[in-house]
Tab-separated table of C-alpha atoms and ligand atoms in Angstrom:
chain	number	residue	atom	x	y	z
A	22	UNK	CA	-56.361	45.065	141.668
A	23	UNK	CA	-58.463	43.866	138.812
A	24	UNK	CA	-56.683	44.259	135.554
A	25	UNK	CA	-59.365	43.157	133.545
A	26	UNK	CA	-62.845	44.859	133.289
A	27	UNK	CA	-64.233	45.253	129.907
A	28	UNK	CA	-66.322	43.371	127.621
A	29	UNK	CA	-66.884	44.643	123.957
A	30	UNK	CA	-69.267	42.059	122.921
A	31	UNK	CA	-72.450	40.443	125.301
A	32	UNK	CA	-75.232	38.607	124.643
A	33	UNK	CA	-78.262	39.823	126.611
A	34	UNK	CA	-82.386	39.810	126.184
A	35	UNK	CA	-81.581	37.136	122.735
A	36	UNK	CA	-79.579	40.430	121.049
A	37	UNK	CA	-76.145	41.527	120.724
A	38	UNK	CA	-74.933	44.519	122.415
A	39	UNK	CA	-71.530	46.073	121.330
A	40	UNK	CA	-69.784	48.569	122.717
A	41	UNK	CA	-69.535	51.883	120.220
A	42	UNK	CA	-66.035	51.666	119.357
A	43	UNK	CA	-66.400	54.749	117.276
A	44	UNK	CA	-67.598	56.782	120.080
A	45	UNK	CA	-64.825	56.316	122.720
A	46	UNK	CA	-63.440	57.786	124.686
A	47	UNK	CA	-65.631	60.902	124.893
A	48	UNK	CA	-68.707	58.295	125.010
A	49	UNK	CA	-69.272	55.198	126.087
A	50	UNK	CA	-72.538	54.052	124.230
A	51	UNK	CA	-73.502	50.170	123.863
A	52	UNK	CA	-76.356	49.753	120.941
A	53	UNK	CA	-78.184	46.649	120.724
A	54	UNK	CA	-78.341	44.523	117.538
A	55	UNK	CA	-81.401	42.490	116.435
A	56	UNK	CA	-80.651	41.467	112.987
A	57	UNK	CA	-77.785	39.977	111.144
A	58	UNK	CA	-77.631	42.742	108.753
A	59	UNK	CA	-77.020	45.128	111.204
A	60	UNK	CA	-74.220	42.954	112.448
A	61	UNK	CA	-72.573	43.255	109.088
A	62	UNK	CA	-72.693	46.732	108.800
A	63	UNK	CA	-71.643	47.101	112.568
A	64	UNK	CA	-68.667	45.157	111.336
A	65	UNK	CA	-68.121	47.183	108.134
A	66	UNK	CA	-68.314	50.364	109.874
A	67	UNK	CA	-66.551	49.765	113.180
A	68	UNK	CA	-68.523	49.669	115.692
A	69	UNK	CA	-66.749	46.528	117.096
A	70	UNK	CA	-63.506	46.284	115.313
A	71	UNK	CA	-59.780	44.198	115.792
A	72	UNK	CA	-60.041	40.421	114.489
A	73	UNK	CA	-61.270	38.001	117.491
A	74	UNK	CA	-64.555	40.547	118.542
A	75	UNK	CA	-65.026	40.253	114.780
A	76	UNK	CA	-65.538	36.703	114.854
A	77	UNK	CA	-67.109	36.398	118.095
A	78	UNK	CA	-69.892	39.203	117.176
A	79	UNK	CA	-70.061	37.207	113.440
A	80	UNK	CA	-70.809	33.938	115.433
A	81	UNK	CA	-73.672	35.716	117.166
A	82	UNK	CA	-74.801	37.486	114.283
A	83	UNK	CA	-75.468	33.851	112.738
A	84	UNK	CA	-77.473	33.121	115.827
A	85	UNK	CA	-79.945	36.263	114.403
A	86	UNK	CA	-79.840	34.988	111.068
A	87	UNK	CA	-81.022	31.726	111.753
A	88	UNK	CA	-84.411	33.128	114.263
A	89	UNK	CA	-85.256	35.529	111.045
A	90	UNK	CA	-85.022	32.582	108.973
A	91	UNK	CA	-86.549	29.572	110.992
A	92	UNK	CA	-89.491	32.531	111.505
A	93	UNK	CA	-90.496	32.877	107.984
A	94	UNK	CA	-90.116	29.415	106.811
A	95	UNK	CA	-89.172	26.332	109.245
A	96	UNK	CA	-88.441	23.809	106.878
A	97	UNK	CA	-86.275	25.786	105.058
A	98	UNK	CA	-84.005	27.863	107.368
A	99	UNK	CA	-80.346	26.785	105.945
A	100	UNK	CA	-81.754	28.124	102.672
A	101	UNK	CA	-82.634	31.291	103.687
A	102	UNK	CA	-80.134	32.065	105.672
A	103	UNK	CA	-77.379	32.046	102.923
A	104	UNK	CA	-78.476	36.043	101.954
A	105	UNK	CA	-77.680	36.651	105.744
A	106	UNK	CA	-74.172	34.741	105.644
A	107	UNK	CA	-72.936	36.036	102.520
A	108	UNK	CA	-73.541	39.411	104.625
A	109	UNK	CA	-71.363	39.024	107.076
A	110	UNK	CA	-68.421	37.439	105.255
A	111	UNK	CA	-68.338	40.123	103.065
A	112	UNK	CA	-68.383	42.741	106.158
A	113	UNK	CA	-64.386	43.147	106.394
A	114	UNK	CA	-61.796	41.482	104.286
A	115	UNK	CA	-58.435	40.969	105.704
A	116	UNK	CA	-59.354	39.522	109.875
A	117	UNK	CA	-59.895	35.442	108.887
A	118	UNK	CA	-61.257	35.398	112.435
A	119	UNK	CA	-64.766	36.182	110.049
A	120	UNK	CA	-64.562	33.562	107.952
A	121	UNK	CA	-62.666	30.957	110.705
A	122	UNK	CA	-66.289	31.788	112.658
A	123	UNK	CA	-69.038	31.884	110.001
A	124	UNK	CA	-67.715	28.353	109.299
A	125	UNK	CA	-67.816	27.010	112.871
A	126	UNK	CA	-71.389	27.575	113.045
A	127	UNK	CA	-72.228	26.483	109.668
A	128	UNK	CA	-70.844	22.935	110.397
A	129	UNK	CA	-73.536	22.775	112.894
A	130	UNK	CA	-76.388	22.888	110.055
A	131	UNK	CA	-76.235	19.399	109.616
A	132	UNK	CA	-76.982	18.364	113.065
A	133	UNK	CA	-79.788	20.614	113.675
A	134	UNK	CA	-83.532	19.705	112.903
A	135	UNK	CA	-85.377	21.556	115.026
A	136	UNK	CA	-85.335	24.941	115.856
A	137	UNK	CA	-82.046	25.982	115.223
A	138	UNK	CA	-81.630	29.327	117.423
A	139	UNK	CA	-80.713	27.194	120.842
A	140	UNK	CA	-78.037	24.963	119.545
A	141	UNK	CA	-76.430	28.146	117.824
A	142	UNK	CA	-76.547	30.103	120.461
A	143	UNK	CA	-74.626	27.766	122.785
A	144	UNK	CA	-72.116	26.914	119.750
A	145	UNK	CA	-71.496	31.605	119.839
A	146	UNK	CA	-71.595	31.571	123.658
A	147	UNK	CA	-68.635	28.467	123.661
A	148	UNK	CA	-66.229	30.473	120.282
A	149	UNK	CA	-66.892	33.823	122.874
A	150	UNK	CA	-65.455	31.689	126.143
A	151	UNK	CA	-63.145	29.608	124.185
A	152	UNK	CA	-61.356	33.014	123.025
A	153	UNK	CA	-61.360	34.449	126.578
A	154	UNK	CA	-59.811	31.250	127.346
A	155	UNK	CA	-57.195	31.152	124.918
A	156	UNK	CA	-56.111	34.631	125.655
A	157	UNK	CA	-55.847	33.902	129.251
A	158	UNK	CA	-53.548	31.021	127.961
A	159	UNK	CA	-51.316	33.408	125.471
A	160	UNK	CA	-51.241	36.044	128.273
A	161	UNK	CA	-49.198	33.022	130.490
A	162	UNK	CA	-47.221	32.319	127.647
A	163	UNK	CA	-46.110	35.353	126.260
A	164	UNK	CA	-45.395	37.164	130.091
A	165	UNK	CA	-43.267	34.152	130.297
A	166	UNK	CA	-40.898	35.261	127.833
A	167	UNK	CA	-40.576	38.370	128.857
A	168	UNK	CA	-37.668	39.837	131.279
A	169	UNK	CA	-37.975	41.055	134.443
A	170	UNK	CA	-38.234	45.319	134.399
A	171	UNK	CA	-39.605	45.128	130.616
A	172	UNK	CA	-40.268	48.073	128.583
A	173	UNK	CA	-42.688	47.233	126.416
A	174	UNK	CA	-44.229	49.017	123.058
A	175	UNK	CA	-47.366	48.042	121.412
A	176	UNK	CA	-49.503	49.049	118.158
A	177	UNK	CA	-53.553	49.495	117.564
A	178	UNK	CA	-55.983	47.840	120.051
A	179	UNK	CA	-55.197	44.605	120.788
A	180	UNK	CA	-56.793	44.223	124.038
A	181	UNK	CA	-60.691	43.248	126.046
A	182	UNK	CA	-61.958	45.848	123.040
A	183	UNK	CA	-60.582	43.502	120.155
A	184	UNK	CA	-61.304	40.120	120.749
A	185	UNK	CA	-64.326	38.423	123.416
A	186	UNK	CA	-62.330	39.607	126.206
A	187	UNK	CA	-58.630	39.661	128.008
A	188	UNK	CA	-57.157	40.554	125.013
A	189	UNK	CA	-54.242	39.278	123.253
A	190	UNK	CA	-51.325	41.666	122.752
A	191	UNK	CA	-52.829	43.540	125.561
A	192	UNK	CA	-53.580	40.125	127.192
A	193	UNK	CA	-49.527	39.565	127.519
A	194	UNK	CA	-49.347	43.365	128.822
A	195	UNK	CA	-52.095	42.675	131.312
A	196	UNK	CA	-50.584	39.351	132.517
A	197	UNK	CA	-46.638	41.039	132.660
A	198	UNK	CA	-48.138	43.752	134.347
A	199	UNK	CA	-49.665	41.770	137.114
A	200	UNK	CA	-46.451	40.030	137.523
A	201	UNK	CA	-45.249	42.957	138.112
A	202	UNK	CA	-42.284	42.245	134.957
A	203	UNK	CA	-43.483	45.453	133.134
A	204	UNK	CA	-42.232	48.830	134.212
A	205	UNK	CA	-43.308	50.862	130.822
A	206	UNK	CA	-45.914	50.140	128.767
A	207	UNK	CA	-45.705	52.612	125.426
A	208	UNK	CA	-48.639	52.457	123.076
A	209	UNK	CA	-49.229	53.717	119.192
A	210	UNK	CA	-51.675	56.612	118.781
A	211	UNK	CA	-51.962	54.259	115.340
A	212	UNK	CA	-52.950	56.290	113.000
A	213	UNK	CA	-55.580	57.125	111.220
A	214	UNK	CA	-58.221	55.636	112.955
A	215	UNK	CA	-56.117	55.938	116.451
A	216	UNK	CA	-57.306	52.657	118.255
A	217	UNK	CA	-53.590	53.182	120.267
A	218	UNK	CA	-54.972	56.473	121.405
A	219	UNK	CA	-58.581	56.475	121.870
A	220	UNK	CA	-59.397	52.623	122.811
A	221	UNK	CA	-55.599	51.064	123.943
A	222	UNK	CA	-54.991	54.385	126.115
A	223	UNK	CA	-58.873	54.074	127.637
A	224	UNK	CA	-58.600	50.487	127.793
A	225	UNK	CA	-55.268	50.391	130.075
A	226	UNK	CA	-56.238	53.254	132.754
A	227	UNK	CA	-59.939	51.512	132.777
A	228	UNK	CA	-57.819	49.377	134.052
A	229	UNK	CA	-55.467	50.810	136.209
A	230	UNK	CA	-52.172	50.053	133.949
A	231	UNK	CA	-50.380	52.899	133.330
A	232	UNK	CA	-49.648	53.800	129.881
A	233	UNK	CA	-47.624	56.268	127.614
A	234	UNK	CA	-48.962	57.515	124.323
A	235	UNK	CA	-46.592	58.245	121.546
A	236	UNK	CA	-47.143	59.583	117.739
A	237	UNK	CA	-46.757	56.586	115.808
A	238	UNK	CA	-43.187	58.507	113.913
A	239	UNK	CA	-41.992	58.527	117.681
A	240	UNK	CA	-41.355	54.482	117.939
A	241	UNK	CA	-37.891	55.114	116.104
A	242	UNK	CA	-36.506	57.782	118.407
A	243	UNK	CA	-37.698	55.652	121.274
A	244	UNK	CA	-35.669	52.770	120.127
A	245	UNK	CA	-32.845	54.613	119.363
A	246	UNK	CA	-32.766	55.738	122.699
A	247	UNK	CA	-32.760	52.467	124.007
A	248	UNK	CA	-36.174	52.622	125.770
A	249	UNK	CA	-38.279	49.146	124.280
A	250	UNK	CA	-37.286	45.570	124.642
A	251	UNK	CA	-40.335	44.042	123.715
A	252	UNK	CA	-42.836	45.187	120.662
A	253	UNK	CA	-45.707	43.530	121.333
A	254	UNK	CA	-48.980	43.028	118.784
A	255	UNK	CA	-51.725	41.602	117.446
A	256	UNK	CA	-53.085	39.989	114.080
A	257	UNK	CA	-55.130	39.872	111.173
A	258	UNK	CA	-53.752	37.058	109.426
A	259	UNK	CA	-51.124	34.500	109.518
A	260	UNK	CA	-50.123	32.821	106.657
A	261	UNK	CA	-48.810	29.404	106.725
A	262	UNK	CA	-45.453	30.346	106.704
A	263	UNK	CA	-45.792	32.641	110.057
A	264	UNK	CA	-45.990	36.114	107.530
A	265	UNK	CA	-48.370	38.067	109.528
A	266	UNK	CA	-51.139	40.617	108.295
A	267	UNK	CA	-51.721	43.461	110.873
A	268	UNK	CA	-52.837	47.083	111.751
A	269	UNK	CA	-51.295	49.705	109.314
A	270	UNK	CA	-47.776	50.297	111.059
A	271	UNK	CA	-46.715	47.129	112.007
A	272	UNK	CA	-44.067	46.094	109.599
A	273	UNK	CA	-42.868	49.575	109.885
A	274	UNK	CA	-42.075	48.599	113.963
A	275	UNK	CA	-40.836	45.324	113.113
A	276	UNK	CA	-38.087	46.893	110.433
A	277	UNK	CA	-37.055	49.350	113.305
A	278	UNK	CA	-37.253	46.355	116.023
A	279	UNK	CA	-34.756	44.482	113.989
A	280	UNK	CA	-32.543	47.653	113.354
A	281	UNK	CA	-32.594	48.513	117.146
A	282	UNK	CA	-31.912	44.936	118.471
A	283	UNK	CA	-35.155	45.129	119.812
A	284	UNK	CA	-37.295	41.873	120.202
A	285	UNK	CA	-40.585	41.246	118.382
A	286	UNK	CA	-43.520	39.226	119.214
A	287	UNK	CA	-47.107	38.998	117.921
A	288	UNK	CA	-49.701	37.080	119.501
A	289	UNK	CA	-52.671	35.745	118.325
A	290	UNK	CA	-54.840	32.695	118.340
A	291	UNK	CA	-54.975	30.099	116.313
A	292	UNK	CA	-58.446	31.121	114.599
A	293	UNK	CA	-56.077	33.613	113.318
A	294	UNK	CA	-54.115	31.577	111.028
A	295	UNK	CA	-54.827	30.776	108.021
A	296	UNK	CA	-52.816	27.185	106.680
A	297	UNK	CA	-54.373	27.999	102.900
A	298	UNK	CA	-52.303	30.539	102.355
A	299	UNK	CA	-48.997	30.110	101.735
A	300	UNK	CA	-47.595	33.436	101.989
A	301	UNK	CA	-48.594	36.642	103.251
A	302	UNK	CA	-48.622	38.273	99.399
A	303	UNK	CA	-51.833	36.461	99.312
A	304	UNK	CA	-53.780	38.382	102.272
A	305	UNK	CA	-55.983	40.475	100.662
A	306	UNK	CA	-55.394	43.746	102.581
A	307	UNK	CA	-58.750	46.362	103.548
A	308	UNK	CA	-58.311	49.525	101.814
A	309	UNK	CA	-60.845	52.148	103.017
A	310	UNK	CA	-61.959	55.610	102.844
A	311	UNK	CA	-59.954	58.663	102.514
A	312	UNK	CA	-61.822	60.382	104.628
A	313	UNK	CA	-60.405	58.675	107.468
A	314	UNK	CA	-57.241	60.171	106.359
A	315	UNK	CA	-58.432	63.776	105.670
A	316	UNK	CA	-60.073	64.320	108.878
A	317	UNK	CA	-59.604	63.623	112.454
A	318	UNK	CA	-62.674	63.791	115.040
A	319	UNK	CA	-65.245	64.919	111.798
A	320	UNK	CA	-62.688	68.146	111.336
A	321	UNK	CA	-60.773	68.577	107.653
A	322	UNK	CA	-57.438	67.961	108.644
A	323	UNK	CA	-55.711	68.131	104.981
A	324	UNK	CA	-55.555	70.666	102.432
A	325	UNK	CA	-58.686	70.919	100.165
A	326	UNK	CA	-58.461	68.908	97.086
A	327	UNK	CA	-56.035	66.056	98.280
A	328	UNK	CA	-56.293	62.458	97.944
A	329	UNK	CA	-55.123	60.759	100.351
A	330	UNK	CA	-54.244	56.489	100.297
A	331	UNK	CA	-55.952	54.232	103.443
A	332	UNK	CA	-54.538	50.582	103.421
A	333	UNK	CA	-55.797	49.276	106.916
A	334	UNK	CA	-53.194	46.743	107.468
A	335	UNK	CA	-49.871	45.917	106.451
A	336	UNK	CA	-47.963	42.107	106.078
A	337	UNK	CA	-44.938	41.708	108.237
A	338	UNK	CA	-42.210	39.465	107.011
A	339	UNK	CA	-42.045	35.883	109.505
A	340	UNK	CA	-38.298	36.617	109.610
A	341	UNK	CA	-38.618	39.563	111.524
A	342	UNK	CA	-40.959	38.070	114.237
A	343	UNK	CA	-39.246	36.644	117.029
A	344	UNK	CA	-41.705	34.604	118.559
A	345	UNK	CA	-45.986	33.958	117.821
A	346	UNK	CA	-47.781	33.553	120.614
A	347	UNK	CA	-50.672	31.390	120.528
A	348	UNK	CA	-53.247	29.411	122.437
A	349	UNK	CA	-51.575	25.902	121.330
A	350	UNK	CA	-47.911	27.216	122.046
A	351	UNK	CA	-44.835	29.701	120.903
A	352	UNK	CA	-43.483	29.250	117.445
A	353	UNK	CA	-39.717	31.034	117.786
A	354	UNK	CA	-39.356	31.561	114.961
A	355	UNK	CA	-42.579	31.169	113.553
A	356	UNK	CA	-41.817	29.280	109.849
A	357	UNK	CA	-43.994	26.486	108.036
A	358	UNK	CA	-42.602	23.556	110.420
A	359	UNK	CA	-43.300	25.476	113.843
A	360	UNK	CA	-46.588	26.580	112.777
A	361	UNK	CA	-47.981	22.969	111.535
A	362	UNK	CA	-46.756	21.199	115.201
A	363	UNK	CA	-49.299	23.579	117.108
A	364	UNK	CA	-51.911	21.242	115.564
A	365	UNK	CA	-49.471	18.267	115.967
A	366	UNK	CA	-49.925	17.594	111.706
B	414	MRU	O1	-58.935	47.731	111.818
B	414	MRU	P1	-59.006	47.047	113.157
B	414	MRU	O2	-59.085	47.985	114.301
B	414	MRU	O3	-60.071	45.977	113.187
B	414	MRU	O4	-57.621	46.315	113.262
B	414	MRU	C1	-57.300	45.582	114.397
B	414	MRU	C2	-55.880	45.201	114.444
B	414	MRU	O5	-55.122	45.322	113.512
B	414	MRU	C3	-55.413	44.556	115.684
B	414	MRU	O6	-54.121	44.932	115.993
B	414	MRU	C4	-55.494	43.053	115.418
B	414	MRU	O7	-56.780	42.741	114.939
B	414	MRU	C5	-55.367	42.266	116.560
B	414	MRU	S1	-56.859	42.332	117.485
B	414	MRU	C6	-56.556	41.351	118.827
């Protein structure tokens, strides 16, 4: 059985094509991107959304910048294309995965003198496989620390839908599941925007992994009953000292995890860390619309006339985090000295 079908972001026909993220599960539509400002705004408004498919499709969306640019004036592409990359930084604020991309393919600028739109496009093609790669690599390591019969609980999308493909969160799921080590996956509804629900659920029985939904408030009662040994999740952001930005309802998990003697891991790759930061009270955290609160599915939800407050990620505390997962290794516990020896410094 193939565990592992999906791919959010493609390159085909020199465009991007992303998967409507907003659309599923009642539709699966795919739109096709030309420019890099409707990469941004793709970004912005969630078509592709969690933090590796956000760098991946901002890699590519360079690639579109530079043909609009090397089009109207040759000799001065890297120029022009500064409007474009100021764009697509600015598209979402909290996922360094953006930024950790847009300046991968700006250190090629130097090299190129020709046209620009081949070399770039190989550099997006090899940040798109090295991801897959790396969460092929995290999906070994994390399994690995799992026990045999696990129950495990994740949050938000973490999976083929989030990052260039595999997944990383999900990646571990996929990878225990396969080894047969994971009897129960539970996943988040997460809400408001309910990536647990609409994209985790569709994701897993896509793929033949069977999967229990629960209301977000349900994770405690579900610990207390003695029914998770692993929480499992993604990233935003990791600051230097292993303090880790992620979907709205994270830390919440990780405070229960601790309370329940439940363990805690969050997996992510290393273009997910961020070494300039020293803490995570620096991550600047995504606020958005509260309409996303209000209404559910384009139906008013709350009472007329209430506000309603939409932070889109929260920071969990390194010393609730049992072990991060990455590419380069496990930090356990992840702290300043752990997280410098995955580069070796
Ligand atoms: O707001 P989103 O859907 O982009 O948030 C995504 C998440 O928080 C994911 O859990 C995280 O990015 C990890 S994605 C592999």
């Amino acid at each position: 059985m193939h565990h592992d079908t999906l791919r959010a972001v493609r390159w085909q026909d020199n465009q991007l094509c992303l998967i409507d993220q907003r659309k599923l599960p009642a539709e699966y539509q795919v739109i096709n991107l030309n420019t890099a400002a409707a990469v941004a705004l793709a970004i912005k408004d969630m078509v592709v959304r969690g933090a590796p498919a956000i760098g991946v499709t901002a890699a590519y969306g360079v690639v579109l910048a530079a043909q609009a640019a090397y089009q109207q004036n040759p000799a001065h592409w890297k120029t022009l294309i500064q409007t474009d990359l100021q764009l697509l930084a600015n598209a979402r604020p909290t996922a360094v995965n953006l930024h950790w991309a847009l300046a991968q393919m700006q250190a090629q600028f130097a090299e190129i003198h020709d046209d620009p739109v081949p070399h770039l496009l190989a550099v997006a093609r090899a940040i798109h496989q090295a991801d897959i790669a790396a969460n092929h690599k995290m999906g070994e390591l994390g399994a690995a620390l799992l026990p045999e019969n696990c129950r495990v609980l994740t949050h938000c999308n973490t999976g083929s839908l989030a990052t260039g493909g595999y997944g990383t969160a999900l990646g571990v799921i996929r990878r225990g599941y396969e080894l047969g080590k994971i009897r129960q996956v539970y996943a988040d509804e997460t809400r408001p925007w309910l990536q647990g629900a609409r994209l985790t659920a569709w994701e897993l029985v896509q793929d033949h992994i069977p999967v229990t939904l629960l209301a977000d408030c349900a994770a405690a009662a579900l610990m207390r009953q003695g029914k998770v040994d692993w929480v499992i999740v993604g990233a935003d952001r990791i600051t230097a000292n292993g303090d880790t930005a992620n979907k709205i309802g994270t830390y919440s998990l990780a405070v229960l995890a601790r309370q329940h003697g439940v363990k805690f891991m969050v997996v992510a790759p290393t273009s997910t860390i961020d070494m300039q930061l020293a803490t995570g009270d620096a991550i600047e955290i995504e606020e958005r619309g509260a309409e996303e609160v209000l209404n559910l599915g384009g139906q008013a939800i709350a009472a007329h006339g209430a506000q309603a407050w939409n932070p889109v990620f929260d920071v969990t505390p390194a010393e609730l985090i049992d072990a991060l997962v990455t590419e380069r290794g496990v930090c356990a516990p992840p702290n300043v000295a752990n997280l410098l020896g995955l580069w070796n410094i």
